[in-house]
CSV table of C-alpha atoms and ligand atoms in Angstrom, one decimal:
chain,number,residue,atom,x,y,z
W,1,MET,CA,-41.4,-3.9,12.5
W,2,ALA,CA,-40.0,-3.9,9.1
W,3,ARG,CA,-39.5,-0.2,9.5
W,4,LYS,CA,-40.6,2.2,6.4
W,5,ASN,CA,-36.8,4.4,5.5
W,6,SER,CA,-34.4,1.4,5.8
W,7,ASN,CA,-35.4,0.0,2.9
W,8,ASP,CA,-34.2,3.6,1.1
W,9,ILE,CA,-31.3,4.0,2.8
W,10,MET,CA,-30.6,0.7,2.8
W,11,ASP,CA,-30.8,0.3,-1.5
W,12,LYS,CA,-28.9,3.5,-1.7
W,13,ILE,CA,-25.3,1.7,0.5
W,14,VAL,CA,-26.4,-1.3,-1.6
W,15,SER,CA,-26.3,0.3,-5.0
W,16,LEU,CA,-23.1,2.6,-3.8
W,17,CYS,CA,-21.5,-0.5,-3.6
W,18,LYS,CA,-21.9,-2.1,-6.9
W,19,ARG,CA,-21.4,1.3,-8.6
W,20,ARG,CA,-18.3,1.8,-6.9
W,21,GLY,CA,-17.0,-1.9,-6.7
W,22,TYR,CA,-17.4,-2.3,-3.2
W,23,ILE,CA,-19.9,-5.4,-3.1
W,24,TYR,CA,-21.8,-7.4,-6.1
W,25,PRO,CA,-24.7,-9.9,-6.1
W,26,SER,CA,-22.3,-13.3,-6.3
W,27,SER,CA,-23.7,-15.1,-9.8
W,28,GLU,CA,-25.1,-12.0,-11.2
W,29,LEU,CA,-25.0,-13.2,-15.2
W,30,TYR,CA,-26.7,-15.8,-14.0
W,31,GLY,CA,-29.5,-14.3,-11.9
W,32,GLY,CA,-27.4,-13.6,-8.7
W,33,LEU,CA,-27.6,-16.5,-5.5
W,34,THR,CA,-29.6,-15.6,-2.6
W,35,SER,CA,-28.1,-14.0,0.7
W,36,CYS,CA,-24.5,-14.7,-2.0
W,37,TRP,CA,-21.7,-11.7,-2.6
W,38,ASP,CA,-18.7,-11.1,-3.8
W,39,TYR,CA,-16.3,-8.3,-3.1
W,40,GLY,CA,-15.1,-6.1,-5.7
W,41,PRO,CA,-12.5,-4.1,-6.0
W,42,LEU,CA,-12.6,-1.9,-2.9
W,43,GLY,CA,-14.9,-4.3,-1.0
W,44,ALA,CA,-11.7,-6.7,-1.4
W,45,GLU,CA,-9.7,-4.2,0.2
W,46,LEU,CA,-12.2,-2.4,2.2
W,47,LYS,CA,-12.3,-7.1,3.8
W,48,ARG,CA,-8.7,-7.2,3.9
W,49,ASN,CA,-8.2,-3.9,5.5
W,50,LEU,CA,-10.6,-4.5,8.0
W,51,LYS,CA,-9.1,-8.3,8.7
W,52,ALA,CA,-5.3,-7.2,9.6
W,53,TYR,CA,-6.5,-4.7,11.6
W,54,TRP,CA,-7.9,-7.0,14.0
W,55,TRP,CA,-5.6,-9.3,13.0
W,56,ASP,CA,-3.4,-6.6,14.2
W,57,ALA,CA,-4.5,-5.9,17.2
W,58,MET,CA,-5.6,-9.1,18.3
W,59,THR,CA,-2.3,-11.2,17.7
W,60,ASN,CA,0.9,-8.7,16.4
W,61,ARG,CA,0.9,-6.1,19.0
W,62,ARG,CA,-0.3,-9.0,21.8
W,63,ASP,CA,2.7,-11.3,23.8
W,64,ASP,CA,-0.6,-13.4,25.0
W,65,ILE,CA,-2.8,-14.8,21.1
W,66,GLU,CA,-1.2,-16.7,19.0
W,67,GLY,CA,-2.7,-17.0,15.1
W,68,LEU,CA,-4.5,-20.0,13.5
W,69,ASP,CA,-6.2,-20.9,10.1
W,70,ALA,CA,-7.5,-25.0,10.3
W,71,ALA,CA,-9.3,-26.4,7.7
W,72,ILE,CA,-12.9,-26.0,6.9
W,73,LEU,CA,-13.7,-29.3,7.3
W,74,MET,CA,-13.3,-30.9,9.8
W,75,HIS,CA,-14.0,-34.4,11.0
W,76,PRO,CA,-17.8,-34.7,11.9
W,77,GLU,CA,-17.3,-36.0,14.8
W,78,VAL,CA,-15.9,-33.1,16.0
W,79,TRP,CA,-20.6,-31.3,15.2
W,80,ARG,CA,-21.9,-34.4,17.5
W,81,THR,CA,-19.2,-33.4,20.4
W,82,SER,CA,-20.0,-29.5,20.2
W,83,GLY,CA,-23.8,-29.9,20.1
W,84,HIS,CA,-23.7,-28.7,16.8
W,85,VAL,CA,-25.2,-32.0,15.6
W,86,ASP,CA,-28.4,-31.9,18.0
W,87,GLU,CA,-27.9,-28.5,18.8
W,88,PHE,CA,-27.4,-26.2,16.4
W,89,VAL,CA,-31.5,-25.6,15.1
W,90,ASP,CA,-33.9,-22.0,14.1
W,91,PRO,CA,-37.4,-23.1,14.2
W,92,MET,CA,-39.1,-22.7,11.1
W,93,VAL,CA,-42.2,-22.3,10.0
W,94,ASP,CA,-43.9,-21.8,5.9
W,95,CYS,CA,-46.6,-19.7,5.3
W,96,LYS,CA,-49.1,-21.6,4.2
W,97,THR,CA,-50.4,-18.4,1.6
W,98,CYS,CA,-47.3,-16.7,0.1
W,99,LYS,CA,-45.0,-19.2,0.6
W,100,MET,CA,-42.9,-18.8,1.8
W,101,ARG,CA,-41.1,-19.7,4.9
W,102,TYR,CA,-39.7,-18.0,8.4
W,103,ARG,CA,-37.5,-18.4,11.2
W,104,ALA,CA,-40.3,-18.8,14.4
W,105,ASP,CA,-38.6,-16.1,16.9
W,106,LYS,CA,-37.9,-13.5,14.0
W,107,LEU,CA,-41.2,-12.9,12.6
W,108,ALA,CA,-41.6,-9.7,14.1
W,109,GLU,CA,-38.3,-8.6,12.2
W,110,SER,CA,-38.9,-9.8,8.6
W,111,THR,CA,-41.2,-8.6,6.1
W,112,CYS,CA,-44.1,-11.0,4.3
W,113,GLY,CA,-43.1,-12.7,1.0
W,114,LYS,CA,-45.9,-10.8,-0.6
W,115,LYS,CA,-46.7,-7.8,1.9
W,116,PRO,CA,-43.0,-6.3,2.0
W,117,SER,CA,-44.1,-3.5,4.5
W,118,LYS,CA,-45.8,-5.4,6.8
W,119,THR,CA,-44.5,-8.4,9.2
W,120,PRO,CA,-45.7,-12.5,9.4
W,121,LEU,CA,-47.8,-11.8,12.2
W,122,GLU,CA,-49.5,-8.9,10.1
W,123,CYS,CA,-49.9,-9.4,7.1
W,124,GLY,CA,-53.1,-12.2,7.5
W,125,GLY,CA,-51.4,-15.4,6.2
W,126,GLU,CA,-51.8,-18.5,8.4
W,127,LEU,CA,-48.3,-19.6,9.0
W,128,THR,CA,-47.3,-23.5,10.3
W,129,GLU,CA,-46.6,-25.2,13.4
W,130,ALA,CA,-42.9,-24.3,13.9
W,131,ARG,CA,-40.1,-27.3,13.6
W,132,ASN,CA,-36.9,-27.0,13.9
W,133,PHE,CA,-34.3,-26.7,11.5
W,134,ASN,CA,-30.5,-27.7,11.3
W,135,LEU,CA,-28.5,-24.8,10.3
W,136,MET,CA,-25.4,-26.6,9.3
W,137,PHE,CA,-24.3,-27.1,5.5
W,138,ARG,CA,-23.1,-30.9,5.0
W,139,THR,CA,-21.6,-32.6,1.6
W,140,PHE,CA,-19.8,-35.6,1.5
W,141,MET,CA,-16.2,-35.9,1.2
W,142,GLY,CA,-14.9,-38.1,-1.3
W,143,PRO,CA,-16.7,-39.8,-4.4
W,144,ILE,CA,-18.7,-42.0,-2.1
W,145,GLU,CA,-22.4,-40.3,-0.9
W,146,ASP,CA,-23.3,-41.7,1.6
W,147,SER,CA,-23.9,-41.1,5.9
W,148,SER,CA,-20.1,-42.3,6.7
W,149,SER,CA,-18.6,-40.0,3.7
W,150,THR,CA,-20.9,-37.2,5.6
W,151,VAL,CA,-18.2,-33.6,6.0
W,152,TYR,CA,-19.5,-30.1,7.3
W,153,LEU,CA,-19.1,-26.8,6.0
W,154,ARG,CA,-17.7,-25.6,9.7
W,155,PRO,CA,-20.6,-23.1,10.8
W,156,GLU,CA,-18.4,-21.2,13.3
W,157,THR,CA,-14.3,-20.8,13.1
W,158,ALA,CA,-14.1,-21.4,16.9
W,159,GLN,CA,-14.0,-24.9,17.1
W,160,GLY,CA,-10.8,-25.4,15.2
W,161,ILE,CA,-9.4,-23.5,17.7
W,162,TYR,CA,-10.6,-26.0,20.5
W,163,VAL,CA,-9.2,-28.3,18.8
W,164,ASN,CA,-5.7,-27.3,18.1
W,165,PHE,CA,-5.7,-26.0,22.0
W,166,LEU,CA,-2.7,-28.7,22.8
W,167,ASN,CA,-0.9,-28.2,19.5
W,168,VAL,CA,-1.0,-24.7,19.9
W,169,LYS,CA,-0.2,-24.9,23.6
W,170,ASN,CA,3.0,-27.1,23.0
W,171,SER,CA,4.3,-25.5,20.5
W,172,SER,CA,4.2,-21.7,21.1
W,173,ARG,CA,4.7,-22.3,24.8
W,174,GLN,CA,2.2,-19.7,26.1
W,175,LYS,CA,1.1,-20.2,30.2
W,176,ILE,CA,-2.8,-19.2,30.9
W,177,PRO,CA,-4.0,-17.1,30.0
W,178,PHE,CA,-3.6,-16.3,26.6
W,179,GLY,CA,-5.4,-16.9,23.9
W,180,ILE,CA,-5.5,-18.2,20.2
W,181,ALA,CA,-7.0,-16.3,16.8
W,182,GLN,CA,-8.7,-17.0,13.5
W,183,ILE,CA,-10.7,-15.7,10.8
W,184,GLY,CA,-11.9,-17.5,8.0
W,185,LYS,CA,-15.0,-19.0,6.3
W,186,ALA,CA,-18.1,-20.0,8.4
W,187,PHE,CA,-21.5,-21.5,6.8
W,188,ARG,CA,-24.6,-21.7,7.7
W,189,ASN,CA,-28.9,-22.5,6.4
W,190,GLU,CA,-30.0,-19.5,7.6
W,191,ILE,CA,-33.6,-19.9,7.4
W,192,THR,CA,-34.1,-16.1,6.7
W,193,PRO,CA,-31.2,-14.2,5.4
W,194,GLY,CA,-30.9,-10.8,4.5
W,195,ASN,CA,-30.5,-7.7,5.0
W,196,PHE,CA,-27.4,-7.1,2.1
W,197,ILE,CA,-23.9,-8.9,3.8
W,198,PHE,CA,-25.4,-8.6,7.2
W,199,ARG,CA,-27.1,-12.4,7.6
W,200,THR,CA,-25.9,-14.3,4.9
W,201,ARG,CA,-25.0,-18.6,4.2
W,202,GLU,CA,-21.4,-18.0,3.9
W,203,PHE,CA,-19.4,-15.2,5.8
W,204,GLU,CA,-16.5,-14.9,7.0
W,205,GLN,CA,-15.4,-14.7,11.1
W,206,MET,CA,-12.7,-13.4,13.5
W,207,GLU,CA,-13.2,-15.5,16.4
W,208,MET,CA,-10.6,-15.7,19.6
W,209,GLN,CA,-10.7,-17.9,22.2
W,210,TYR,CA,-9.3,-16.8,25.1
W,211,PHE,CA,-8.0,-19.7,28.0
W,212,VAL,CA,-8.1,-19.2,31.3
W,213,ARG,CA,-8.1,-20.0,34.9
W,214,PRO,CA,-11.7,-21.1,35.7
W,215,SER,CA,-12.0,-18.1,38.8
W,216,GLU,CA,-10.8,-16.2,36.4
W,217,ASP,CA,-13.3,-16.3,34.0
W,218,ASP,CA,-15.5,-12.9,35.4
W,219,LYS,CA,-12.4,-11.2,35.1
W,220,TRP,CA,-11.2,-11.9,31.6
W,221,PHE,CA,-14.7,-11.6,30.7
W,222,GLU,CA,-15.6,-8.3,31.5
W,223,TYR,CA,-11.4,-7.2,29.9
W,224,TRP,CA,-12.4,-8.7,26.3
W,225,ARG,CA,-16.3,-6.6,26.5
W,226,GLN,CA,-14.1,-3.3,27.3
W,227,GLU,CA,-11.2,-4.7,25.1
W,228,ARG,CA,-13.7,-5.3,22.1
W,229,TRP,CA,-15.7,-1.9,22.4
W,230,ASP,CA,-12.5,0.1,22.2
W,231,TRP,CA,-11.8,-1.3,19.1
W,232,TYR,CA,-15.0,-0.7,17.4
W,233,GLU,CA,-14.6,2.9,18.7
W,234,SER,CA,-10.5,2.5,17.5
W,235,LEU,CA,-12.3,1.8,14.1
W,236,GLY,CA,-13.8,5.3,14.2
W,237,ILE,CA,-17.8,3.2,14.5
W,238,ASN,CA,-19.7,6.0,16.3
W,239,VAL,CA,-20.0,4.4,20.2
W,240,ASP,CA,-23.7,6.4,20.1
W,241,LYS,CA,-25.6,3.7,17.3
W,242,LEU,CA,-23.8,0.6,20.1
W,243,ARG,CA,-24.7,-1.4,22.8
W,244,TRP,CA,-24.7,-3.9,24.6
W,245,HIS,CA,-27.2,-6.7,25.0
W,246,GLU,CA,-27.0,-9.9,27.3
W,247,HIS,CA,-28.3,-12.8,26.5
W,248,GLY,CA,-31.2,-13.7,28.9
W,249,ASN,CA,-31.9,-17.8,29.4
W,250,ASP,CA,-34.2,-18.5,26.8
W,251,GLU,CA,-31.2,-16.4,24.1
W,252,LEU,CA,-28.3,-18.3,25.9
W,253,ALA,CA,-26.2,-20.4,23.5
W,254,HIS,CA,-25.8,-24.1,23.8
W,255,TYR,CA,-22.3,-23.5,25.6
W,256,ALA,CA,-22.0,-20.8,27.0
W,257,LYS,CA,-22.4,-19.6,31.0
W,258,LYS,CA,-23.0,-15.7,30.2
W,259,ALA,CA,-23.2,-13.2,26.8
W,260,PHE,CA,-22.9,-10.3,25.6
W,261,ASP,CA,-23.4,-8.9,22.3
W,262,ILE,CA,-22.1,-5.3,20.8
W,263,GLU,CA,-25.1,-4.4,18.7
W,264,TYR,CA,-25.2,-1.7,16.0
W,265,GLU,CA,-28.3,0.7,15.1
W,266,TYR,CA,-28.7,-0.7,11.2
W,267,PRO,CA,-31.8,1.0,9.2
W,268,PHE,CA,-32.9,-2.0,10.1
W,269,GLY,CA,-32.4,-2.2,13.6
W,270,TRP,CA,-31.0,-2.6,16.3
W,271,GLN,CA,-29.1,-6.3,15.7
W,272,GLU,CA,-26.1,-8.8,17.0
W,273,LEU,CA,-22.6,-7.0,16.1
W,274,GLU,CA,-20.2,-9.2,18.0
W,275,GLY,CA,-20.7,-12.3,21.1
W,276,VAL,CA,-18.9,-12.0,23.2
W,277,HIS,CA,-19.3,-15.4,25.2
W,278,ASN,CA,-17.8,-17.2,28.7
W,279,ARG,CA,-17.7,-21.3,27.4
W,280,THR,CA,-16.7,-22.3,30.6
W,281,ASP,CA,-14.7,-25.4,30.0
W,282,PHE,CA,-18.4,-26.8,27.7
W,283,ASP,CA,-16.3,-27.0,24.2
W,284,LEU,CA,-13.1,-28.9,25.6
W,285,ASP,CA,-14.4,-30.8,28.1
W,286,ARG,CA,-16.8,-32.3,25.2
W,287,HIS,CA,-13.3,-32.6,23.3
W,288,MET,CA,-11.6,-34.8,26.3
W,289,GLU,CA,-14.8,-36.6,26.9
W,290,ALA,CA,-15.0,-37.7,23.3
W,291,THR,CA,-11.8,-38.3,21.9
W,292,GLY,CA,-10.1,-39.7,25.5
W,293,LYS,CA,-7.4,-37.4,25.5
W,294,ASP,CA,-5.9,-35.2,27.5
W,295,LEU,CA,-6.6,-31.8,27.7
W,296,ARG,CA,-6.6,-30.2,31.7
W,297,TYR,CA,-3.5,-27.8,31.4
W,298,TYR,CA,-0.7,-28.2,33.9
W,299,ASP,CA,-0.1,-25.1,36.2
W,300,GLU,CA,3.7,-25.9,36.3
W,301,GLN,CA,4.2,-22.5,39.5
W,302,ARG,CA,0.9,-23.8,41.3
W,303,LYS,CA,1.1,-28.1,40.3
W,304,GLU,CA,-2.6,-28.5,39.5
W,305,LYS,CA,-4.2,-29.6,36.6
W,306,PHE,CA,-7.6,-27.6,35.1
W,307,VAL,CA,-9.2,-27.5,32.2
W,308,PRO,CA,-9.1,-24.5,31.3
W,309,TYR,CA,-12.8,-21.5,31.0
W,310,ILE,CA,-13.2,-20.0,27.2
W,311,ILE,CA,-13.3,-16.5,26.7
W,312,GLU,CA,-15.1,-15.8,23.4
W,313,THR,CA,-14.7,-12.3,21.3
W,314,SER,CA,-16.6,-14.0,17.8
W,315,ALA,CA,-17.1,-10.6,14.9
W,316,GLY,CA,-18.0,-11.8,12.1
W,317,CYS,CA,-16.2,-9.4,9.2
W,318,ASP,CA,-19.0,-8.3,6.4
W,319,ARG,CA,-20.8,-7.6,9.6
W,320,THR,CA,-18.4,-5.6,10.9
W,321,ILE,CA,-17.9,-4.5,6.6
W,322,LEU,CA,-21.7,-3.9,6.3
W,323,THR,CA,-21.5,-1.5,9.7
W,324,ILE,CA,-18.7,0.4,8.4
W,325,LEU,CA,-20.3,1.0,5.3
W,326,VAL,CA,-24.4,2.5,6.8
W,327,ASP,CA,-21.9,4.2,10.1
W,328,GLY,CA,-20.0,6.3,7.5
W,329,TYR,CA,-22.5,6.5,4.7
W,330,ASP,CA,-23.6,10.6,4.1
W,331,GLU,CA,-25.3,12.6,2.0
W,332,THR,CA,-24.5,16.5,2.2
W,333,GLU,CA,-25.7,19.3,0.1
W,334,VAL,CA,-22.4,20.7,-1.1
W,335,LYS,CA,-22.8,24.2,-3.1
W,336,GLY,CA,-26.6,23.1,-4.2
W,337,GLU,CA,-26.4,19.7,-4.6
W,338,LYS,CA,-27.0,16.6,-2.4
W,339,ARG,CA,-23.6,14.7,-2.6
W,340,VAL,CA,-22.7,11.2,-0.6
W,341,PHE,CA,-20.1,10.7,1.2
W,342,LEU,CA,-18.4,7.4,2.5
W,343,ARG,CA,-16.8,8.6,6.0
W,344,LEU,CA,-14.3,5.3,6.7
W,345,SER,CA,-11.4,5.5,8.9
W,346,PRO,CA,-8.1,6.4,7.0
W,347,ARG,CA,-7.2,3.1,8.5
W,348,ILE,CA,-9.4,0.7,6.7
W,349,ALA,CA,-10.3,2.5,3.7
W,350,PRO,CA,-9.6,1.5,0.1
W,351,ILE,CA,-7.4,4.1,-0.9
W,352,LYS,CA,-6.1,5.8,1.2
W,353,ALA,CA,-5.4,8.7,-0.8
W,354,ALA,CA,-5.5,10.0,-4.7
W,355,VAL,CA,-3.4,12.6,-6.3
W,356,PHE,CA,-4.3,14.2,-8.9
W,357,PRO,CA,-2.6,17.0,-11.4
W,358,LEU,CA,-5.1,19.9,-11.7
W,359,VAL,CA,-5.0,20.2,-15.3
W,360,LYS,CA,-2.8,18.3,-17.7
W,361,LYS,CA,-1.0,20.7,-18.9
W,362,ASP,CA,1.6,23.0,-17.8
W,363,GLY,CA,4.1,20.1,-16.3
W,364,MET,CA,1.4,19.0,-13.7
W,365,PRO,CA,0.2,15.4,-14.8
W,366,GLU,CA,4.1,14.4,-15.2
W,367,PHE,CA,5.2,15.9,-11.9
W,368,ALA,CA,2.1,14.2,-9.9
W,369,GLY,CA,2.7,11.2,-11.9
W,370,LYS,CA,6.1,10.8,-9.1
W,371,VAL,CA,4.4,11.9,-6.4
W,372,TYR,CA,2.0,9.5,-7.4
W,373,GLU,CA,5.1,6.2,-7.8
W,374,GLU,CA,6.7,7.4,-5.0
W,375,LEU,CA,3.7,7.2,-2.2
W,376,LYS,CA,2.7,4.0,-4.2
W,377,LYS,CA,5.5,1.9,-2.7
W,378,GLN,CA,3.9,2.5,0.9
W,379,PHE,CA,0.0,2.4,0.8
W,380,LYS,CA,-3.0,1.5,-1.6
W,381,VAL,CA,-2.9,5.4,-3.6
W,382,PHE,CA,-5.0,5.9,-7.1
W,383,TYR,CA,-4.0,8.5,-9.7
W,384,ASP,CA,-7.4,10.5,-11.6
W,385,GLU,CA,-6.6,12.8,-13.7
W,386,SER,CA,-9.8,12.7,-16.5
W,387,GLY,CA,-12.1,16.1,-15.5
W,388,ALA,CA,-12.6,19.1,-13.5
W,389,VAL,CA,-11.0,18.8,-10.0
W,390,GLY,CA,-14.5,18.8,-8.3
W,391,ARG,CA,-16.0,15.9,-9.7
W,392,ARG,CA,-12.3,14.1,-9.2
W,393,TYR,CA,-12.8,14.8,-5.4
W,394,ALA,CA,-16.4,14.1,-4.5
W,395,ARG,CA,-15.6,10.8,-6.7
W,396,MET,CA,-12.9,9.5,-3.9
W,397,ASP,CA,-15.5,11.5,-1.2
W,398,GLU,CA,-18.2,8.5,-2.3
W,399,ALA,CA,-14.9,5.8,-2.6
W,400,GLY,CA,-14.6,6.2,0.9
W,401,THR,CA,-10.5,8.0,-0.1
W,402,PRO,CA,-10.0,10.3,3.1
W,403,TYR,CA,-7.1,12.3,1.5
W,404,CYS,CA,-6.7,14.8,-1.9
W,405,LEU,CA,-3.4,15.6,-3.1
W,406,THR,CA,-3.3,18.1,-5.6
W,407,ILE,CA,-0.5,19.0,-8.0
W,408,ASP,CA,-0.9,22.6,-9.0
W,409,GLY,CA,0.5,25.8,-10.8
W,410,GLN,CA,2.5,26.8,-7.2
W,411,THR,CA,3.8,23.3,-6.2
W,412,LEU,CA,6.3,23.1,-9.8
W,413,GLU,CA,7.9,26.1,-8.0
W,414,ASP,CA,7.9,25.2,-4.0
W,415,GLU,CA,7.6,21.4,-4.1
W,416,THR,CA,3.8,21.6,-2.4
W,417,MET,CA,0.5,20.5,-2.7
W,418,THR,CA,-2.8,20.8,-1.0
W,419,VAL,CA,-4.2,17.8,1.5
W,420,ARG,CA,-7.6,18.2,1.4
W,421,GLU,CA,-10.0,16.0,3.5
W,422,ARG,CA,-12.6,14.0,2.8
W,423,ASP,CA,-14.4,15.0,6.4
W,424,THR,CA,-14.4,18.9,6.2
W,425,MET,CA,-13.0,19.5,2.6
W,426,LYS,CA,-10.7,21.7,3.8
W,427,GLN,CA,-7.5,21.3,1.7
W,428,THR,CA,-3.9,22.4,3.1
W,429,ARG,CA,-0.2,23.1,1.8
W,430,MET,CA,2.1,20.6,2.6
W,431,LYS,CA,5.3,20.2,1.4
W,432,ILE,CA,5.7,16.6,-1.4
W,433,ALA,CA,8.3,15.1,0.8
W,434,GLU,CA,6.2,14.9,3.8
W,435,ALA,CA,3.6,13.4,2.4
W,436,VAL,CA,4.8,9.4,3.1
W,437,ASP,CA,4.9,11.2,6.6
W,438,PHE,CA,2.1,12.0,7.2
W,439,LEU,CA,0.0,9.3,5.2
W,440,SER,CA,1.9,7.4,6.9
W,441,GLU,CA,0.7,8.9,11.3
W,442,LYS,CA,-2.8,9.1,9.4
W,443,VAL,CA,-2.9,5.2,8.7
W,444,ARG,CA,-1.0,3.5,10.8
K,1,LIG,N1,-18.1,-19.0,17.6
K,1,LIG,C1,-19.4,-18.1,18.6
K,1,LIG,C2,-20.7,-17.6,17.2
K,1,LIG,O1,-20.5,-18.1,16.1
K,1,LIG,P1,-22.7,-16.5,16.9
K,1,LIG,O2,-23.7,-15.2,17.8
K,1,LIG,O3,-23.3,-17.6,16.3
K,1,LIG,O4,-20.8,-17.4,17.4
K,1,LIG,C3,-21.0,-14.4,15.5
K,1,LIG,O5,-21.6,-15.7,15.6
K,1,LIG,C4,-20.7,-13.8,14.4
K,1,LIG,O6,-20.8,-14.0,13.4
K,1,LIG,C5,-22.1,-12.5,15.1
K,1,LIG,O7,-22.0,-11.7,16.1
K,1,LIG,C6,-22.4,-12.3,13.1
K,1,LIG,O8,-21.1,-11.1,13.6
K,1,LIG,C7,-20.8,-13.1,12.7
K,1,LIG,N2,-22.5,-14.0,12.1
K,1,LIG,C8,-23.7,-15.0,12.3
K,1,LIG,N3,-23.4,-14.8,11.5
K,1,LIG,C9,-23.9,-15.2,10.5
K,1,LIG,C10,-24.1,-14.5,9.4
K,1,LIG,N4,-25.6,-15.9,8.7
K,1,LIG,N5,-24.4,-13.7,7.9
K,1,LIG,C11,-23.3,-13.5,8.6
K,1,LIG,N6,-22.4,-12.8,9.5
K,1,LIG,C12,-23.2,-13.9,10.6
């Protein structure tokens, strides 16, 4: 069912994103391009922080996972082997009445092009029979545009990891179980993109493939489910809005033996945020068969060779950004005025702290400027001296900045300043010399 209030909240978030420089419609000067979005100054910073947070958890803090950054364009045979050329399809229907196109399996969640309060099942439009549509974007490599030069924009980053399994294993000398992590763009010619950055045709994935002994797949599958759940919790996402959804046989991707999605309750309903999949030996087996290369792992201790099973954790970067924005968006009445707060975790907030002189006189701007210059060496901070301090706080609350540091008359006497926390709006006094330690503890 199309939800009544969902548009309202989503519209407010889209408008906040535009206003504060998080996300803009792509090519807006030209009227925009469906489902494409550009990250503005704060959005780019948030995205960088999110990716760094994931990368840190998945690689830097672990001895058993290596990083990779594979090319988007891969040999076209990779996608035939992986099954994407034949099986990466969605069933599509057309509405003969409003001429819109829908995913046949998502009609109950779609909105009619002419009557947005109704789904295509309810609006009375006549739908065609479903037919399959391949989601991969095609392009040509080199100057000749024919089938021999067709290449695909990768629809998932995972295959870049599989075809590098041997390279990474040999150069890193990792022993099973070990993983390879990658962040990168993926492209899918979605039939019905929508809900802002939830489903787009160009998006970023944060994927990790963990190679295990086949007999230990269930154990590692459960391990990674827990790890990924904990990661979202550590990001400050409200866990009451998270749940698991196990894929039934009719939902399982062609490569998966078992799959669980972490779902989030968006304003438009419960939807997938991340997938944890047991891909078995499907991918390595198929690449081995297609290339004739031996991708088996040799266990020196046990003197045995086997094709590892793969446990995959596959998160959407943009979808996580949407989750963070939706989860953090809050309207609260402050002194009779409705105010917007973006309650982002300090770990990923674009601006960690704002530095204000209380007033533009009595040496306060000079003092605040020095504090700002000092903090800037370590953190993304913002200096603002324009307007009443209350308005400056409000601007930072809406931009998601967790702390505001204010230099006032007392600062000049004892080198203390006020630290205002966005979420409690409480102010405490702190020695300026303690600010670096304070912010370090909060943001790292
Ligand atoms: N390698 C496995 C894989 O790609 P998936 O469930 O198709 O699995 C993983 O995608 C994640 O990628 C999803 O949970 C979602 O977060 C993100 N994702 C997939 N399609 C997307 C789209 N069209 N727009 C934005 N994010 C998308």
